[in-house]
Amino acid sequence: SLTLVGLAPAEGQLVERFRKWMTSAYGGPGEMYMAFEGMPQEGSEGKLSREAFVEGCRTNNFRGREEEVEKIFELLDIHASGLIAMEEVMFLEQDRRHREGAILKAQQKPRRERDALLREVYEEDRGRDVSNTHRRAPRAWQAAAVERLPAVVQERRLHWRRRLQERVQEASIAFDSHIASKYGNGVRAWRQGLDPHSGFLLNKREL
């Protein structure tokens, strides 16, 4: 088999050294990328610039010469554009499943940001004290679009689950209170009211 170290010893060893530092400092390339990314720069198209990469390595104490950091950036910048995307940085991730998952997450980032902006604008417009005919009033199609957003759907499901748990707890408290007031304790309730024929098993219908 052939490895990067075997093909290009100097570059391969540098990548291995950088990978160990990156894993120790951040846990993985995706986490490093987000830490370096900071505020997007004009013209960066949401990617990481050479300057931001070099500064991130220097600020976070990567023990390497400046030319070594430049070399690592060039290894990641496979299109020689002066910018690197998350997908390119994931070259440093050795676990295939983690690499594929991070790449997919990076590809979905623009959509998540667009969805968040759409929801923010809708909530802002909905909070305005204006009539339904006002130009800044939220429209019906906007409400439908926002309701279908994955984050909104997930939030609605979580709310439903919390409400269901609350109802289960309320029912349990009411049941225990009824047992205590009518029978005094659970054993007497079971023998006299719930299972008088000693079947030792009740289904939902019998309850």
PDB file of C-alpha atoms in Angstrom, residues 2-206:
ATOM      1  CA  LEU A   2       1.046   3.591  -0.534  1.00  0.00           C
ATOM      2  CA  THR A   3       0.649   6.429   1.967  1.00  0.00           C
ATOM      3  CA  LEU A   4       1.170  10.168   1.695  1.00  0.00           C
ATOM      4  CA  VAL A   5       4.342   9.805   3.780  1.00  0.00           C
ATOM      5  CA  GLY A   6       5.600   7.182   1.362  1.00  0.00           C
ATOM      6  CA  LEU A   7       4.804   9.298  -1.687  1.00  0.00           C
ATOM      7  CA  ALA A   8       5.977  12.660  -0.313  1.00  0.00           C
ATOM      8  CA  PRO A   9       7.848  12.107   2.986  1.00  0.00           C
ATOM      9  CA  ALA A  10       8.350  15.746   3.981  1.00  0.00           C
ATOM     10  CA  GLU A  11       4.785  16.831   3.227  1.00  0.00           C
ATOM     11  CA  GLY A  12       3.341  13.633   4.694  1.00  0.00           C
ATOM     12  CA  GLN A  13       5.174  14.060   7.990  1.00  0.00           C
ATOM     13  CA  LEU A  14       4.107  17.699   8.150  1.00  0.00           C
ATOM     14  CA  VAL A  15       0.455  16.727   7.627  1.00  0.00           C
ATOM     15  CA  GLU A  16       0.701  14.059  10.336  1.00  0.00           C
ATOM     16  CA  ARG A  17       2.204  16.568  12.773  1.00  0.00           C
ATOM     17  CA  PHE A  18      -0.491  19.109  11.938  1.00  0.00           C
ATOM     18  CA  ARG A  19      -3.237  16.473  12.283  1.00  0.00           C
ATOM     19  CA  LYS A  20      -2.044  15.499  15.768  1.00  0.00           C
ATOM     20  CA  TRP A  21      -2.016  19.147  16.865  1.00  0.00           C
ATOM     21  CA  MET A  22      -5.431  19.766  15.327  1.00  0.00           C
ATOM     22  CA  THR A  23      -6.973  16.704  17.018  1.00  0.00           C
ATOM     23  CA  SER A  24      -5.489  17.640  20.381  1.00  0.00           C
ATOM     24  CA  ALA A  25      -6.546  21.294  20.151  1.00  0.00           C
ATOM     25  CA  TYR A  26      -9.970  20.985  18.502  1.00  0.00           C
ATOM     26  CA  GLY A  27     -10.976  17.339  18.209  1.00  0.00           C
ATOM     27  CA  GLY A  28     -11.200  17.321  14.413  1.00  0.00           C
ATOM     28  CA  PRO A  29     -10.905  19.353  11.212  1.00  0.00           C
ATOM     29  CA  GLY A  30     -14.529  20.455  11.241  1.00  0.00           C
ATOM     30  CA  GLU A  31     -14.176  21.975  14.702  1.00  0.00           C
ATOM     31  CA  MET A  32     -10.906  23.626  13.702  1.00  0.00           C
ATOM     32  CA  TYR A  33     -12.486  25.090  10.579  1.00  0.00           C
ATOM     33  CA  MET A  34     -15.355  26.640  12.532  1.00  0.00           C
ATOM     34  CA  ALA A  35     -12.943  28.048  15.134  1.00  0.00           C
ATOM     35  CA  PHE A  36     -10.794  29.622  12.403  1.00  0.00           C
ATOM     36  CA  GLU A  37     -13.752  30.840  10.377  1.00  0.00           C
ATOM     37  CA  GLY A  38     -14.922  33.588  12.721  1.00  0.00           C
ATOM     38  CA  MET A  39     -16.640  36.430  10.921  1.00  0.00           C
ATOM     39  CA  PRO A  40     -16.889  35.894   7.141  1.00  0.00           C
ATOM     40  CA  GLN A  41     -14.664  38.189   5.099  1.00  0.00           C
ATOM     41  CA  GLU A  42     -15.782  40.097   2.048  1.00  0.00           C
ATOM     42  CA  GLY A  43     -15.349  38.020  -1.101  1.00  0.00           C
ATOM     43  CA  SER A  44     -14.609  34.834   0.853  1.00  0.00           C
ATOM     44  CA  GLU A  45     -17.898  33.158  -0.192  1.00  0.00           C
ATOM     45  CA  GLY A  46     -18.127  31.580   3.259  1.00  0.00           C
ATOM     46  CA  LYS A  47     -14.731  29.910   2.853  1.00  0.00           C
ATOM     47  CA  LEU A  48     -11.543  30.204   4.876  1.00  0.00           C
ATOM     48  CA  SER A  49      -8.888  32.569   3.534  1.00  0.00           C
ATOM     49  CA  ARG A  50      -5.155  31.971   3.649  1.00  0.00           C
ATOM     50  CA  GLU A  51      -4.758  34.858   6.078  1.00  0.00           C
ATOM     51  CA  ALA A  52      -7.425  33.505   8.437  1.00  0.00           C
ATOM     52  CA  PHE A  53      -5.879  30.026   8.337  1.00  0.00           C
ATOM     53  CA  VAL A  54      -2.357  31.266   9.062  1.00  0.00           C
ATOM     54  CA  GLU A  55      -3.605  33.553  11.822  1.00  0.00           C
ATOM     55  CA  GLY A  56      -5.632  30.729  13.361  1.00  0.00           C
ATOM     56  CA  CYS A  57      -2.616  28.435  13.474  1.00  0.00           C
ATOM     57  CA  ARG A  58      -0.406  31.150  14.938  1.00  0.00           C
ATOM     58  CA  THR A  59      -2.944  32.282  17.548  1.00  0.00           C
ATOM     59  CA  ASN A  60      -3.643  28.724  18.676  1.00  0.00           C
ATOM     60  CA  ASN A  61       0.009  27.760  19.043  1.00  0.00           C
ATOM     61  CA  PHE A  62       0.697  25.363  16.207  1.00  0.00           C
ATOM     62  CA  ARG A  63       4.420  24.701  16.540  1.00  0.00           C
ATOM     63  CA  GLY A  64       5.473  25.177  12.958  1.00  0.00           C
ATOM     64  CA  ARG A  65       7.331  27.665  10.851  1.00  0.00           C
ATOM     65  CA  GLU A  66       5.335  30.119   8.761  1.00  0.00           C
ATOM     66  CA  GLU A  67       6.373  28.394   5.553  1.00  0.00           C
ATOM     67  CA  GLU A  68       5.109  25.080   6.974  1.00  0.00           C
ATOM     68  CA  VAL A  69       1.706  26.597   7.726  1.00  0.00           C
ATOM     69  CA  GLU A  70       1.657  28.025   4.192  1.00  0.00           C
ATOM     70  CA  LYS A  71       2.493  24.568   2.836  1.00  0.00           C
ATOM     71  CA  ILE A  72      -0.383  22.974   4.763  1.00  0.00           C
ATOM     72  CA  PHE A  73      -2.768  25.582   3.383  1.00  0.00           C
ATOM     73  CA  GLU A  74      -1.565  24.834  -0.145  1.00  0.00           C
ATOM     74  CA  LEU A  75      -2.111  21.112   0.420  1.00  0.00           C
ATOM     75  CA  LEU A  76      -5.691  21.822   1.487  1.00  0.00           C
ATOM     76  CA  ASP A  77      -6.367  24.377  -1.255  1.00  0.00           C
ATOM     77  CA  ILE A  78      -6.570  21.807  -4.055  1.00  0.00           C
ATOM     78  CA  HIS A  79      -8.011  24.350  -6.526  1.00  0.00           C
ATOM     79  CA  ALA A  80      -5.324  26.980  -5.735  1.00  0.00           C
ATOM     80  CA  SER A  81      -8.046  29.594  -5.228  1.00  0.00           C
ATOM     81  CA  GLY A  82      -6.612  31.143  -2.082  1.00  0.00           C
ATOM     82  CA  LEU A  83      -9.683  29.933  -0.161  1.00  0.00           C
ATOM     83  CA  ILE A  84     -10.510  26.579   1.400  1.00  0.00           C
ATOM     84  CA  ALA A  85     -13.967  25.119   2.090  1.00  0.00           C
ATOM     85  CA  MET A  86     -14.971  22.710   4.825  1.00  0.00           C
ATOM     86  CA  GLU A  87     -14.966  19.854   2.308  1.00  0.00           C
ATOM     87  CA  GLU A  88     -11.279  20.451   1.570  1.00  0.00           C
ATOM     88  CA  VAL A  89     -10.279  20.621   5.238  1.00  0.00           C
ATOM     89  CA  MET A  90     -11.995  17.277   5.840  1.00  0.00           C
ATOM     90  CA  PHE A  91      -9.088  15.687   3.968  1.00  0.00           C
ATOM     91  CA  LEU A  92      -7.481  15.694   7.415  1.00  0.00           C
ATOM     92  CA  GLU A  93     -10.221  13.496   8.936  1.00  0.00           C
ATOM     93  CA  GLN A  94      -9.196   9.835   8.904  1.00  0.00           C
ATOM     94  CA  ASP A  95     -12.570   8.431   9.966  1.00  0.00           C
ATOM     95  CA  ARG A  96     -14.600   8.027   6.773  1.00  0.00           C
ATOM     96  CA  ARG A  97     -18.017   8.301   8.435  1.00  0.00           C
ATOM     97  CA  HIS A  98     -17.053  11.444  10.318  1.00  0.00           C
ATOM     98  CA  ARG A  99     -15.596  12.905   7.133  1.00  0.00           C
ATOM     99  CA  GLU A 100     -18.717  12.232   5.083  1.00  0.00           C
ATOM    100  CA  GLY A 101     -20.979  13.529   7.857  1.00  0.00           C
ATOM    101  CA  ALA A 102     -19.043  16.770   8.212  1.00  0.00           C
ATOM    102  CA  ILE A 103     -19.011  17.340   4.458  1.00  0.00           C
ATOM    103  CA  LEU A 104     -22.769  16.817   4.285  1.00  0.00           C
ATOM    104  CA  LYS A 105     -23.263  19.229   7.185  1.00  0.00           C
ATOM    105  CA  ALA A 106     -21.101  21.832   5.466  1.00  0.00           C
ATOM    106  CA  GLN A 107     -23.050  21.471   2.231  1.00  0.00           C
ATOM    107  CA  GLN A 108     -26.307  22.042   4.113  1.00  0.00           C
ATOM    108  CA  LYS A 109     -25.025  25.132   5.940  1.00  0.00           C
ATOM    109  CA  PRO A 110     -26.242  27.710   3.349  1.00  0.00           C
ATOM    110  CA  ARG A 111     -29.745  26.239   3.508  1.00  0.00           C
ATOM    111  CA  ARG A 112     -29.779  26.324   7.310  1.00  0.00           C
ATOM    112  CA  GLU A 113     -28.680  29.949   7.267  1.00  0.00           C
ATOM    113  CA  ARG A 114     -31.361  30.832   4.700  1.00  0.00           C
ATOM    114  CA  ASP A 115     -34.031  29.058   6.763  1.00  0.00           C
ATOM    115  CA  ALA A 116     -32.913  30.876   9.912  1.00  0.00           C
ATOM    116  CA  LEU A 117     -33.067  34.226   8.116  1.00  0.00           C
ATOM    117  CA  LEU A 118     -36.528  33.463   6.711  1.00  0.00           C
ATOM    118  CA  ARG A 119     -37.821  32.586  10.169  1.00  0.00           C
ATOM    119  CA  GLU A 120     -36.232  35.661  11.739  1.00  0.00           C
ATOM    120  CA  VAL A 121     -37.769  37.992   9.151  1.00  0.00           C
ATOM    121  CA  TYR A 122     -41.167  36.319   9.499  1.00  0.00           C
ATOM    122  CA  GLU A 123     -41.142  36.581  13.302  1.00  0.00           C
ATOM    123  CA  GLU A 124     -40.097  40.217  13.062  1.00  0.00           C
ATOM    124  CA  ASP A 125     -42.896  41.036  10.605  1.00  0.00           C
ATOM    125  CA  ARG A 126     -45.433  39.103  12.692  1.00  0.00           C
ATOM    126  CA  GLY A 127     -44.493  41.154  15.732  1.00  0.00           C
ATOM    127  CA  ARG A 128     -45.297  44.437  13.994  1.00  0.00           C
ATOM    128  CA  ASP A 129     -48.492  46.189  15.014  1.00  0.00           C
ATOM    129  CA  VAL A 130     -49.839  46.608  11.489  1.00  0.00           C
ATOM    130  CA  SER A 131     -53.014  45.589   9.665  1.00  0.00           C
ATOM    131  CA  ASN A 132     -53.155  42.484   7.488  1.00  0.00           C
ATOM    132  CA  THR A 133     -53.230  44.679   4.383  1.00  0.00           C
ATOM    133  CA  HIS A 134     -50.027  46.515   5.294  1.00  0.00           C
ATOM    134  CA  ARG A 135     -47.077  45.837   3.005  1.00  0.00           C
ATOM    135  CA  ARG A 136     -44.963  44.662   5.958  1.00  0.00           C
ATOM    136  CA  ALA A 137     -47.638  42.343   7.322  1.00  0.00           C
ATOM    137  CA  PRO A 138     -46.748  38.618   7.088  1.00  0.00           C
ATOM    138  CA  ARG A 139     -48.431  36.780   4.237  1.00  0.00           C
ATOM    139  CA  ALA A 140     -50.161  33.411   4.365  1.00  0.00           C
ATOM    140  CA  TRP A 141     -47.584  31.810   2.063  1.00  0.00           C
ATOM    141  CA  GLN A 142     -44.814  32.984   4.401  1.00  0.00           C
ATOM    142  CA  ALA A 143     -46.481  31.312   7.364  1.00  0.00           C
ATOM    143  CA  ALA A 144     -46.822  28.058   5.414  1.00  0.00           C
ATOM    144  CA  ALA A 145     -43.171  28.207   4.340  1.00  0.00           C
ATOM    145  CA  VAL A 146     -41.952  28.886   7.870  1.00  0.00           C
ATOM    146  CA  GLU A 147     -44.081  26.076   9.321  1.00  0.00           C
ATOM    147  CA  ARG A 148     -42.342  23.613   6.962  1.00  0.00           C
ATOM    148  CA  LEU A 149     -38.824  24.619   7.993  1.00  0.00           C
ATOM    149  CA  PRO A 150     -36.976  21.645   9.565  1.00  0.00           C
ATOM    150  CA  ALA A 151     -36.079  23.645  12.692  1.00  0.00           C
ATOM    151  CA  VAL A 152     -39.697  24.709  13.185  1.00  0.00           C
ATOM    152  CA  VAL A 153     -40.992  21.172  12.620  1.00  0.00           C
ATOM    153  CA  GLN A 154     -38.499  19.817  15.143  1.00  0.00           C
ATOM    154  CA  GLU A 155     -39.408  22.510  17.658  1.00  0.00           C
ATOM    155  CA  ARG A 156     -43.106  21.692  17.243  1.00  0.00           C
ATOM    156  CA  ARG A 157     -42.414  17.975  17.793  1.00  0.00           C
ATOM    157  CA  LEU A 158     -40.419  18.708  20.944  1.00  0.00           C
ATOM    158  CA  HIS A 159     -43.252  20.881  22.226  1.00  0.00           C
ATOM    159  CA  TRP A 160     -45.748  18.063  21.538  1.00  0.00           C
ATOM    160  CA  ARG A 161     -43.562  15.532  23.335  1.00  0.00           C
ATOM    161  CA  ARG A 162     -43.151  17.802  26.351  1.00  0.00           C
ATOM    162  CA  ARG A 163     -46.917  18.348  26.499  1.00  0.00           C
ATOM    163  CA  LEU A 164     -47.500  14.589  26.221  1.00  0.00           C
ATOM    164  CA  GLN A 165     -45.088  13.952  29.099  1.00  0.00           C
ATOM    165  CA  GLU A 166     -46.875  16.584  31.184  1.00  0.00           C
ATOM    166  CA  ARG A 167     -50.245  14.951  30.504  1.00  0.00           C
ATOM    167  CA  VAL A 168     -48.861  11.511  31.435  1.00  0.00           C
ATOM    168  CA  GLN A 169     -47.513  12.921  34.702  1.00  0.00           C
ATOM    169  CA  GLU A 170     -50.822  14.657  35.445  1.00  0.00           C
ATOM    170  CA  ALA A 171     -52.734  11.430  34.778  1.00  0.00           C
ATOM    171  CA  SER A 172     -50.355   9.453  36.985  1.00  0.00           C
ATOM    172  CA  ILE A 173     -50.769  11.903  39.861  1.00  0.00           C
ATOM    173  CA  ALA A 174     -54.562  11.843  39.485  1.00  0.00           C
ATOM    174  CA  PHE A 175     -54.552   8.008  39.399  1.00  0.00           C
ATOM    175  CA  ASP A 176     -52.393   7.745  42.520  1.00  0.00           C
ATOM    176  CA  SER A 177     -54.616  10.248  44.298  1.00  0.00           C
ATOM    177  CA  HIS A 178     -57.725   8.275  43.390  1.00  0.00           C
ATOM    178  CA  ILE A 179     -56.175   4.992  44.580  1.00  0.00           C
ATOM    179  CA  ALA A 180     -55.139   6.556  47.870  1.00  0.00           C
ATOM    180  CA  SER A 181     -58.496   8.182  48.546  1.00  0.00           C
ATOM    181  CA  LYS A 182     -60.647   5.136  47.631  1.00  0.00           C
ATOM    182  CA  TYR A 183     -58.546   2.170  48.739  1.00  0.00           C
ATOM    183  CA  GLY A 184     -55.868   3.522  51.026  1.00  0.00           C
ATOM    184  CA  ASN A 185     -52.962   1.764  49.308  1.00  0.00           C
ATOM    185  CA  GLY A 186     -51.960   0.093  46.044  1.00  0.00           C
ATOM    186  CA  VAL A 187     -52.219  -3.504  47.230  1.00  0.00           C
ATOM    187  CA  ARG A 188     -55.781  -3.065  48.440  1.00  0.00           C
ATOM    188  CA  ALA A 189     -56.668  -1.255  45.195  1.00  0.00           C
ATOM    189  CA  TRP A 190     -55.254  -4.147  43.174  1.00  0.00           C
ATOM    190  CA  ARG A 191     -57.040  -6.884  45.164  1.00  0.00           C
ATOM    191  CA  GLN A 192     -60.409  -5.151  45.510  1.00  0.00           C
ATOM    192  CA  GLY A 193     -60.811  -2.921  42.484  1.00  0.00           C
ATOM    193  CA  LEU A 194     -58.356  -3.645  39.706  1.00  0.00           C
ATOM    194  CA  ASP A 195     -57.822  -7.415  39.834  1.00  0.00           C
ATOM    195  CA  PRO A 196     -60.570  -9.012  41.993  1.00  0.00           C
ATOM    196  CA  HIS A 197     -60.280 -12.337  40.098  1.00  0.00           C
ATOM    197  CA  SER A 198     -56.507 -12.628  40.668  1.00  0.00           C
ATOM    198  CA  GLY A 199     -55.514 -12.655  37.028  1.00  0.00           C
ATOM    199  CA  PHE A 200     -52.364 -10.675  37.894  1.00  0.00           C
ATOM    200  CA  LEU A 201     -52.500  -8.883  34.559  1.00  0.00           C
ATOM    201  CA  LEU A 202     -54.546  -5.952  33.251  1.00  0.00           C
ATOM    202  CA  ASN A 203     -54.730  -4.614  29.732  1.00  0.00           C
ATOM    203  CA  LYS A 204     -55.502  -1.048  28.700  1.00  0.00           C
ATOM    204  CA  ARG A 205     -59.191  -1.795  28.094  1.00  0.00           C
ATOM    205  CA  GLU A 206     -59.643  -3.242  31.565  1.00  0.00           C
TER     206      GLU A 206
END
